[in-house]
PDB file of C-alpha atoms in Angstrom:
ATOM      1  CA  UNK A 281      -5.542  31.924 -16.913  1.00 83.00           C
ATOM      2  CA  UNK A 282      -5.931  32.654 -13.525  1.00 91.00           C
ATOM      3  CA  UNK A 283      -2.968  32.646 -10.462  1.00 96.00           C
ATOM      4  CA  UNK A 284      -2.257  32.720  -6.733  1.00 98.00           C
ATOM      5  CA  UNK A 285       0.773  34.241  -5.240  1.00 98.00           C
ATOM      6  CA  UNK A 286       1.391  33.359  -1.338  1.00 98.00           C
ATOM      7  CA  UNK A 287       4.999  34.995  -1.417  1.00 96.00           C
ATOM      8  CA  UNK A 288       5.824  33.859   2.358  1.00 97.00           C
ATOM      9  CA  UNK A 289       7.089  30.269   2.081  1.00 96.00           C
ATOM     10  CA  UNK A 290       7.164  29.900   5.721  1.00 97.00           C
ATOM     11  CA  UNK A 291       6.223  32.355   8.763  1.00 98.00           C
ATOM     12  CA  UNK A 292       7.657  31.858  12.731  1.00 98.00           C
ATOM     13  CA  UNK A 293       5.899  33.569  15.281  1.00 97.00           C
ATOM     14  CA  UNK A 294       5.393  33.684  19.029  1.00 97.00           C
ATOM     15  CA  UNK A 295       2.048  33.019  20.646  1.00 97.00           C
ATOM     16  CA  UNK A 296      -0.148  35.776  20.850  1.00 97.00           C
ATOM     17  CA  UNK A 297       1.557  37.835  18.194  1.00 98.00           C
ATOM     18  CA  UNK A 298      -0.655  38.591  15.421  1.00 98.00           C
ATOM     19  CA  UNK A 299       0.611  37.557  11.697  1.00 98.00           C
ATOM     20  CA  UNK A 300      -0.984  38.244   8.071  1.00 98.00           C
ATOM     21  CA  UNK A 301      -0.617  36.088   5.457  1.00 98.00           C
ATOM     22  CA  UNK A 302      -0.728  37.296   1.973  1.00 98.00           C
ATOM     23  CA  UNK A 303      -2.128  36.588  -0.949  1.00 98.00           C
ATOM     24  CA  UNK A 304      -2.140  38.276  -4.572  1.00 98.00           C
ATOM     25  CA  UNK A 305      -4.349  36.917  -7.421  1.00 98.00           C
ATOM     26  CA  UNK A 306      -4.633  37.195 -11.060  1.00 97.00           C
ATOM     27  CA  UNK A 307      -7.645  36.791 -13.210  1.00 95.00           C
ATOM     28  CA  UNK A 308      -9.305  38.458 -15.919  1.00 93.00           C
ATOM     29  CA  UNK A 309     -12.553  36.913 -15.024  1.00 91.00           C
ATOM     30  CA  UNK A 310     -15.093  39.942 -13.643  1.00 90.00           C
ATOM     31  CA  UNK A 311     -16.916  37.415 -11.196  1.00 91.00           C
ATOM     32  CA  UNK A 312     -14.418  35.000  -9.606  1.00 93.00           C
ATOM     33  CA  UNK A 313     -14.212  33.826  -5.760  1.00 94.00           C
ATOM     34  CA  UNK A 314     -11.417  33.644  -3.413  1.00 95.00           C
ATOM     35  CA  UNK A 315     -11.098  31.200  -0.722  1.00 96.00           C
ATOM     36  CA  UNK A 316      -8.493  30.092   2.120  1.00 97.00           C
ATOM     37  CA  UNK A 317      -8.075  26.828   3.332  1.00 97.00           C
ATOM     38  CA  UNK A 318      -5.913  25.630   6.403  1.00 97.00           C
ATOM     39  CA  UNK A 319      -3.971  22.016   6.331  1.00 96.00           C
ATOM     40  CA  UNK A 320      -2.651  21.047   9.677  1.00 95.00           C
ATOM     41  CA  UNK A 321      -0.277  18.617  10.500  1.00 91.00           C
ATOM     42  CA  UNK A 322      -2.909  15.901   9.988  1.00 89.00           C
ATOM     43  CA  UNK A 323      -3.329  16.728   6.115  1.00 89.00           C
ATOM     44  CA  UNK A 324      -6.846  17.178   5.466  1.00 92.00           C
ATOM     45  CA  UNK A 325      -7.670  20.593   4.103  1.00 95.00           C
ATOM     46  CA  UNK A 326     -10.186  22.823   6.076  1.00 96.00           C
ATOM     47  CA  UNK A 327     -12.187  25.421   4.396  1.00 95.00           C
ATOM     48  CA  UNK A 328     -12.058  28.644   6.302  1.00 96.00           C
ATOM     49  CA  UNK A 329     -13.679  31.454   4.092  1.00 94.00           C
ATOM     50  CA  UNK A 330     -15.040  32.066   0.981  1.00 92.00           C
ATOM     51  CA  UNK A 331     -15.531  35.803  -0.702  1.00 92.00           C
ATOM     52  CA  UNK A 332     -16.832  36.750  -4.325  1.00 91.00           C
ATOM     53  CA  UNK A 333     -15.275  39.566  -6.329  1.00 92.00           C
ATOM     54  CA  UNK A 334     -18.605  42.107  -5.826  1.00 90.00           C
ATOM     55  CA  UNK A 335     -18.065  41.891  -1.878  1.00 87.00           C
ATOM     56  CA  UNK A 336     -15.113  43.819  -0.571  1.00 84.00           C
ATOM     57  CA  UNK A 337     -16.427  43.847   2.856  1.00 85.00           C
ATOM     58  CA  UNK A 338     -13.903  42.593   5.253  1.00 86.00           C
ATOM     59  CA  UNK A 339     -14.783  39.923   7.206  1.00 87.00           C
ATOM     60  CA  UNK A 340     -14.162  38.928  11.050  1.00 88.00           C
ATOM     61  CA  UNK A 341     -14.721  35.682  12.545  1.00 90.00           C
ATOM     62  CA  UNK A 342     -13.308  35.245  15.832  1.00 94.00           C
ATOM     63  CA  UNK A 343      -9.498  35.923  15.767  1.00 95.00           C
ATOM     64  CA  UNK A 344      -9.209  35.533  11.953  1.00 96.00           C
ATOM     65  CA  UNK A 345      -9.604  38.532   9.581  1.00 95.00           C
ATOM     66  CA  UNK A 346      -9.933  38.486   6.126  1.00 95.00           C
ATOM     67  CA  UNK A 347      -8.916  41.627   4.011  1.00 95.00           C
ATOM     68  CA  UNK A 348      -9.994  41.885   0.098  1.00 95.00           C
ATOM     69  CA  UNK A 349      -8.543  44.681  -1.833  1.00 94.00           C
ATOM     70  CA  UNK A 350      -9.300  44.357  -5.653  1.00 93.00           C
ATOM     71  CA  UNK A 351      -7.831  47.543  -6.543  1.00 93.00           C
ATOM     72  CA  UNK A 352      -4.424  45.468  -5.230  1.00 95.00           C
ATOM     73  CA  UNK A 353      -6.155  41.860  -6.054  1.00 96.00           C
ATOM     74  CA  UNK A 354      -5.538  41.246  -2.972  1.00 97.00           C
ATOM     75  CA  UNK A 355      -6.675  39.179   0.179  1.00 97.00           C
ATOM     76  CA  UNK A 356      -4.938  38.796   2.962  1.00 97.00           C
ATOM     77  CA  UNK A 357      -5.908  37.131   5.934  1.00 97.00           C
ATOM     78  CA  UNK A 358      -4.664  37.871   9.515  1.00 97.00           C
ATOM     79  CA  UNK A 359      -4.567  35.976  12.563  1.00 97.00           C
ATOM     80  CA  UNK A 360      -5.039  37.796  15.633  1.00 97.00           C
ATOM     81  CA  UNK A 361      -3.217  36.523  19.240  1.00 97.00           C
ATOM     82  CA  UNK A 362      -1.928  33.470  17.517  1.00 97.00           C
ATOM     83  CA  UNK A 363      -2.003  30.010  19.132  1.00 97.00           C
ATOM     84  CA  UNK A 364       0.142  26.852  18.864  1.00 97.00           C
ATOM     85  CA  UNK A 365      -2.768  25.340  16.962  1.00 96.00           C
ATOM     86  CA  UNK A 366      -2.959  27.757  14.242  1.00 97.00           C
ATOM     87  CA  UNK A 367       0.175  26.275  13.330  1.00 97.00           C
ATOM     88  CA  UNK A 368      -0.668  24.790   9.633  1.00 97.00           C
ATOM     89  CA  UNK A 369       0.111  25.546   5.977  1.00 97.00           C
ATOM     90  CA  UNK A 370      -2.407  28.303   4.724  1.00 98.00           C
ATOM     91  CA  UNK A 371      -3.580  28.123   1.108  1.00 98.00           C
ATOM     92  CA  UNK A 372      -5.872  31.027  -0.652  1.00 98.00           C
ATOM     93  CA  UNK A 373      -7.352  29.731  -3.647  1.00 97.00           C
ATOM     94  CA  UNK A 374      -9.341  31.361  -6.612  1.00 96.00           C
ATOM     95  CA  UNK A 375     -12.139  29.962  -8.715  1.00 93.00           C
ATOM     96  CA  UNK A 376     -13.724  31.499 -11.816  1.00 89.00           C
ATOM     97  CA  UNK A 377     -17.587  32.687 -11.054  1.00 85.00           C
ATOM     98  CA  UNK A 378     -18.706  30.252 -14.351  1.00 80.00           C
ATOM     99  CA  UNK A 379     -17.417  27.245 -16.289  1.00 76.00           C
ATOM    100  CA  UNK A 380     -15.282  25.114 -14.768  1.00 74.00           C
ATOM    101  CA  UNK A 381     -14.794  26.031 -11.022  1.00 79.00           C
ATOM    102  CA  UNK A 382     -11.917  24.140 -10.102  1.00 89.00           C
ATOM    103  CA  UNK A 383      -9.820  26.209  -7.680  1.00 94.00           C
ATOM    104  CA  UNK A 384      -6.478  27.531  -8.306  1.00 96.00           C
ATOM    105  CA  UNK A 385      -4.079  27.315  -5.213  1.00 97.00           C
ATOM    106  CA  UNK A 386      -1.237  29.154  -3.767  1.00 97.00           C
ATOM    107  CA  UNK A 387       1.730  27.399  -3.202  1.00 96.00           C
ATOM    108  CA  UNK A 388       0.869  27.670   0.546  1.00 97.00           C
ATOM    109  CA  UNK A 389       2.470  29.210   3.710  1.00 97.00           C
ATOM    110  CA  UNK A 390       3.395  27.346   6.690  1.00 97.00           C
ATOM    111  CA  UNK A 391       2.641  28.909   9.682  1.00 98.00           C
ATOM    112  CA  UNK A 392       4.429  27.927  13.025  1.00 98.00           C
ATOM    113  CA  UNK A 393       3.505  29.262  16.207  1.00 97.00           C
ATOM    114  CA  UNK A 394       5.887  28.825  18.827  1.00 97.00           C
ATOM    115  CA  UNK A 395       4.698  28.425  22.571  1.00 95.00           C
TER     116      UNK A 395
ATOM    117  CA  UNK B 146     -22.896  14.285   9.082  1.00 59.00           C
ATOM    118  CA  UNK B 147     -20.310  12.778   7.059  1.00 85.00           C
ATOM    119  CA  UNK B 148     -17.425  13.851   4.979  1.00 94.00           C
ATOM    120  CA  UNK B 149     -15.818  13.435   2.200  1.00 96.00           C
ATOM    121  CA  UNK B 150     -14.289   9.663   2.530  1.00 97.00           C
ATOM    122  CA  UNK B 151     -11.385   8.156   0.065  1.00 98.00           C
ATOM    123  CA  UNK B 152      -9.909   4.739   0.212  1.00 97.00           C
ATOM    124  CA  UNK B 153      -7.088   3.989   0.568  1.00 97.00           C
ATOM    125  CA  UNK B 154      -5.427   6.281   2.511  1.00 97.00           C
ATOM    126  CA  UNK B 155      -2.290   4.819   1.499  1.00 97.00           C
ATOM    127  CA  UNK B 156      -1.115   2.856  -1.701  1.00 98.00           C
ATOM    128  CA  UNK B 157       2.351   1.417  -2.729  1.00 98.00           C
ATOM    129  CA  UNK B 158       2.693   0.078  -6.136  1.00 98.00           C
ATOM    130  CA  UNK B 159       5.153  -1.038  -8.598  1.00 97.00           C
ATOM    131  CA  UNK B 160       5.770   0.781 -11.457  1.00 97.00           C
ATOM    132  CA  UNK B 161       3.685  -0.289 -14.279  1.00 98.00           C
ATOM    133  CA  UNK B 162       1.010  -1.249 -12.347  1.00 98.00           C
ATOM    134  CA  UNK B 163      -2.746   0.392 -12.709  1.00 98.00           C
ATOM    135  CA  UNK B 164      -4.223   1.766  -9.374  1.00 98.00           C
ATOM    136  CA  UNK B 165      -7.743   2.920  -8.709  1.00 98.00           C
ATOM    137  CA  UNK B 166      -8.571   5.517  -6.163  1.00 98.00           C
ATOM    138  CA  UNK B 167     -12.071   5.949  -4.577  1.00 98.00           C
ATOM    139  CA  UNK B 168     -14.180   8.901  -3.581  1.00 97.00           C
ATOM    140  CA  UNK B 169     -17.368   9.175  -1.684  1.00 96.00           C
ATOM    141  CA  UNK B 170     -18.685  12.965  -1.656  1.00 96.00           C
ATOM    142  CA  UNK B 171     -20.955  14.364   0.982  1.00 95.00           C
ATOM    143  CA  UNK B 172     -24.110  13.303   0.280  1.00 92.00           C
ATOM    144  CA  UNK B 173     -26.406  15.689  -1.976  1.00 90.00           C
ATOM    145  CA  UNK B 174     -23.168  17.338  -3.274  1.00 91.00           C
ATOM    146  CA  UNK B 175     -23.437  17.300  -7.290  1.00 89.00           C
ATOM    147  CA  UNK B 176     -19.636  18.382  -8.130  1.00 92.00           C
ATOM    148  CA  UNK B 177     -16.917  16.509  -7.527  1.00 95.00           C
ATOM    149  CA  UNK B 178     -13.133  16.982  -8.270  1.00 96.00           C
ATOM    150  CA  UNK B 179     -10.087  15.370  -8.151  1.00 97.00           C
ATOM    151  CA  UNK B 180      -6.624  17.302  -6.929  1.00 97.00           C
ATOM    152  CA  UNK B 181      -3.176  16.164  -6.936  1.00 97.00           C
ATOM    153  CA  UNK B 182      -0.810  17.580  -4.017  1.00 97.00           C
ATOM    154  CA  UNK B 183       2.812  17.133  -4.364  1.00 93.00           C
ATOM    155  CA  UNK B 184       5.975  18.829  -3.217  1.00 84.00           C
ATOM    156  CA  UNK B 185       7.094  19.987  -6.440  1.00 76.00           C
ATOM    157  CA  UNK B 186       3.897  20.832  -8.004  1.00 80.00           C
ATOM    158  CA  UNK B 187       1.657  21.725  -5.275  1.00 89.00           C
ATOM    159  CA  UNK B 188      -1.761  21.373  -5.446  1.00 95.00           C
ATOM    160  CA  UNK B 189      -3.472  21.090  -9.106  1.00 95.00           C
ATOM    161  CA  UNK B 190      -6.794  20.530 -10.569  1.00 95.00           C
ATOM    162  CA  UNK B 191      -7.258  17.374 -12.204  1.00 97.00           C
ATOM    163  CA  UNK B 192     -11.111  16.916 -13.221  1.00 96.00           C
ATOM    164  CA  UNK B 193     -14.466  18.147 -12.488  1.00 93.00           C
ATOM    165  CA  UNK B 194     -17.527  16.106 -12.194  1.00 93.00           C
ATOM    166  CA  UNK B 195     -21.042  18.221 -12.557  1.00 89.00           C
ATOM    167  CA  UNK B 196     -23.999  16.454 -12.154  1.00 84.00           C
ATOM    168  CA  UNK B 197     -24.802  14.537 -15.481  1.00 82.00           C
ATOM    169  CA  UNK B 198     -22.575  16.780 -17.997  1.00 86.00           C
ATOM    170  CA  UNK B 199     -19.372  15.492 -19.294  1.00 88.00           C
ATOM    171  CA  UNK B 200     -16.804  16.157 -17.127  1.00 91.00           C
ATOM    172  CA  UNK B 201     -14.105  18.354 -17.461  1.00 92.00           C
ATOM    173  CA  UNK B 202     -10.642  16.408 -17.768  1.00 93.00           C
ATOM    174  CA  UNK B 203      -8.521  19.455 -18.702  1.00 92.00           C
ATOM    175  CA  UNK B 204      -6.359  18.974 -15.533  1.00 93.00           C
ATOM    176  CA  UNK B 205      -5.612  15.501 -16.373  1.00 96.00           C
ATOM    177  CA  UNK B 206      -1.485  15.343 -17.029  1.00 94.00           C
ATOM    178  CA  UNK B 207      -1.726  12.247 -19.388  1.00 95.00           C
ATOM    179  CA  UNK B 208      -4.272   9.649 -21.248  1.00 96.00           C
ATOM    180  CA  UNK B 209      -2.829   7.459 -18.374  1.00 98.00           C
ATOM    181  CA  UNK B 210      -5.351   8.911 -16.008  1.00 98.00           C
ATOM    182  CA  UNK B 211      -8.968   8.903 -15.911  1.00 97.00           C
ATOM    183  CA  UNK B 212     -12.132   9.024 -13.821  1.00 96.00           C
ATOM    184  CA  UNK B 213     -15.809   8.180 -13.610  1.00 95.00           C
ATOM    185  CA  UNK B 214     -18.156   9.104 -11.197  1.00 94.00           C
ATOM    186  CA  UNK B 215     -21.264   6.329 -11.166  1.00 86.00           C
ATOM    187  CA  UNK B 216     -24.689   7.377  -9.950  1.00 81.00           C
ATOM    188  CA  UNK B 217     -23.916  10.874  -9.727  1.00 77.00           C
ATOM    189  CA  UNK B 218     -21.699   9.858  -6.355  1.00 90.00           C
ATOM    190  CA  UNK B 219     -18.724   7.823  -5.770  1.00 95.00           C
ATOM    191  CA  UNK B 220     -16.396   8.489  -8.200  1.00 97.00           C
ATOM    192  CA  UNK B 221     -12.580   6.208  -9.142  1.00 97.00           C
ATOM    193  CA  UNK B 222      -9.374   7.412 -10.052  1.00 98.00           C
ATOM    194  CA  UNK B 223      -7.905   5.555 -12.301  1.00 98.00           C
ATOM    195  CA  UNK B 224      -3.873   5.528 -13.082  1.00 98.00           C
ATOM    196  CA  UNK B 225      -2.903   3.396 -15.661  1.00 98.00           C
ATOM    197  CA  UNK B 226       0.740   2.344 -16.148  1.00 98.00           C
ATOM    198  CA  UNK B 227       1.985   4.363 -12.896  1.00 98.00           C
ATOM    199  CA  UNK B 228       4.828   6.304 -13.106  1.00 97.00           C
ATOM    200  CA  UNK B 229       7.241   7.652  -9.989  1.00 96.00           C
ATOM    201  CA  UNK B 230       6.154  10.983 -10.873  1.00 95.00           C
ATOM    202  CA  UNK B 231       2.429   9.761 -10.532  1.00 97.00           C
ATOM    203  CA  UNK B 232       3.495   9.787  -6.499  1.00 97.00           C
ATOM    204  CA  UNK B 233       1.335  12.319  -4.762  1.00 97.00           C
ATOM    205  CA  UNK B 234      -1.399  12.882  -2.549  1.00 97.00           C
ATOM    206  CA  UNK B 235      -4.413  12.633  -4.420  1.00 98.00           C
ATOM    207  CA  UNK B 236      -7.274  14.809  -3.170  1.00 97.00           C
ATOM    208  CA  UNK B 237     -11.336  14.505  -3.640  1.00 97.00           C
ATOM    209  CA  UNK B 238     -13.555  17.309  -2.928  1.00 96.00           C
ATOM    210  CA  UNK B 239     -17.091  18.178  -3.158  1.00 95.00           C
ATOM    211  CA  UNK B 240     -19.418  20.776  -3.280  1.00 93.00           C
ATOM    212  CA  UNK B 241     -23.052  21.976  -3.365  1.00 89.00           C
ATOM    213  CA  UNK B 242     -24.068  23.791  -6.945  1.00 79.00           C
ATOM    214  CA  UNK B 243     -26.709  26.440  -8.278  1.00 66.00           C
ATOM    215  CA  UNK B 244     -27.219  28.418 -10.893  1.00 63.00           C
ATOM    216  CA  UNK B 245     -25.150  31.214  -9.719  1.00 66.00           C
ATOM    217  CA  UNK B 246     -22.103  31.237  -7.341  1.00 72.00           C
ATOM    218  CA  UNK B 247     -19.577  28.697  -6.570  1.00 79.00           C
ATOM    219  CA  UNK B 248     -19.456  27.020  -3.597  1.00 85.00           C
ATOM    220  CA  UNK B 249     -17.216  26.031  -0.991  1.00 91.00           C
ATOM    221  CA  UNK B 250     -15.471  22.560  -1.389  1.00 93.00           C
ATOM    222  CA  UNK B 251     -14.772  20.112   1.087  1.00 95.00           C
ATOM    223  CA  UNK B 252     -11.746  17.840   0.922  1.00 96.00           C
ATOM    224  CA  UNK B 253     -11.340  14.507   2.153  1.00 97.00           C
ATOM    225  CA  UNK B 254      -8.178  13.140   3.749  1.00 96.00           C
ATOM    226  CA  UNK B 255      -6.685  12.177   0.545  1.00 97.00           C
ATOM    227  CA  UNK B 256      -4.912   9.012  -0.696  1.00 98.00           C
ATOM    228  CA  UNK B 257      -1.073   8.891  -0.581  1.00 97.00           C
ATOM    229  CA  UNK B 258       0.181   7.035  -3.662  1.00 98.00           C
ATOM    230  CA  UNK B 259       3.553   5.946  -3.628  1.00 97.00           C
ATOM    231  CA  UNK B 260       4.929   4.174  -6.851  1.00 97.00           C
ATOM    232  CA  UNK B 261       8.214   2.230  -6.338  1.00 96.00           C
TER     233      UNK B 261
END
């Protein structure tokens, strides 16, 4: 069985602060994929990143960066210099690499960025 | 290009009635997924279609739920004899597929179902 845990229910920061959203996963698969999605107040889930289990290289995209560590089964997401537009619910998700490729989602972290 | 579209955006129905929810995936995407998002249960997988293969229905919560995908494109999720606990946002997603690897899923705006 697969499981994704996002222990932070809600985080509030002031604009320009850095913030890290935690994600811990459980799986018995040797091949799997991890994702982050953003759900702004409008409601539509927006894809941010995909990472496969064989690629532990960290990734940076603008103000966003992701730290994947297999040793701790974590895939954390950092927003640098946060902006009000970053306010949203962020979901971490896991998919097996074969078979049913449905996503198992964490419960989400609500990020509030105050001006 | 056009993203995943869903209709209706909102649906209010009386308990016991049947409802149909529609999803138009991104053109060329062979995989289609239905999920449900509710306050109590978070985001849950319901059903998965991949090409012409038999769908994976392992996430459907009861036999009142069914789905079909016609012509490898449009999908309809049907809920029979709706119950109040069926109230949720129903999300459709689609993705490319390949022999190896897992592609990202793109989500539609969802259908908010309210059962009164």
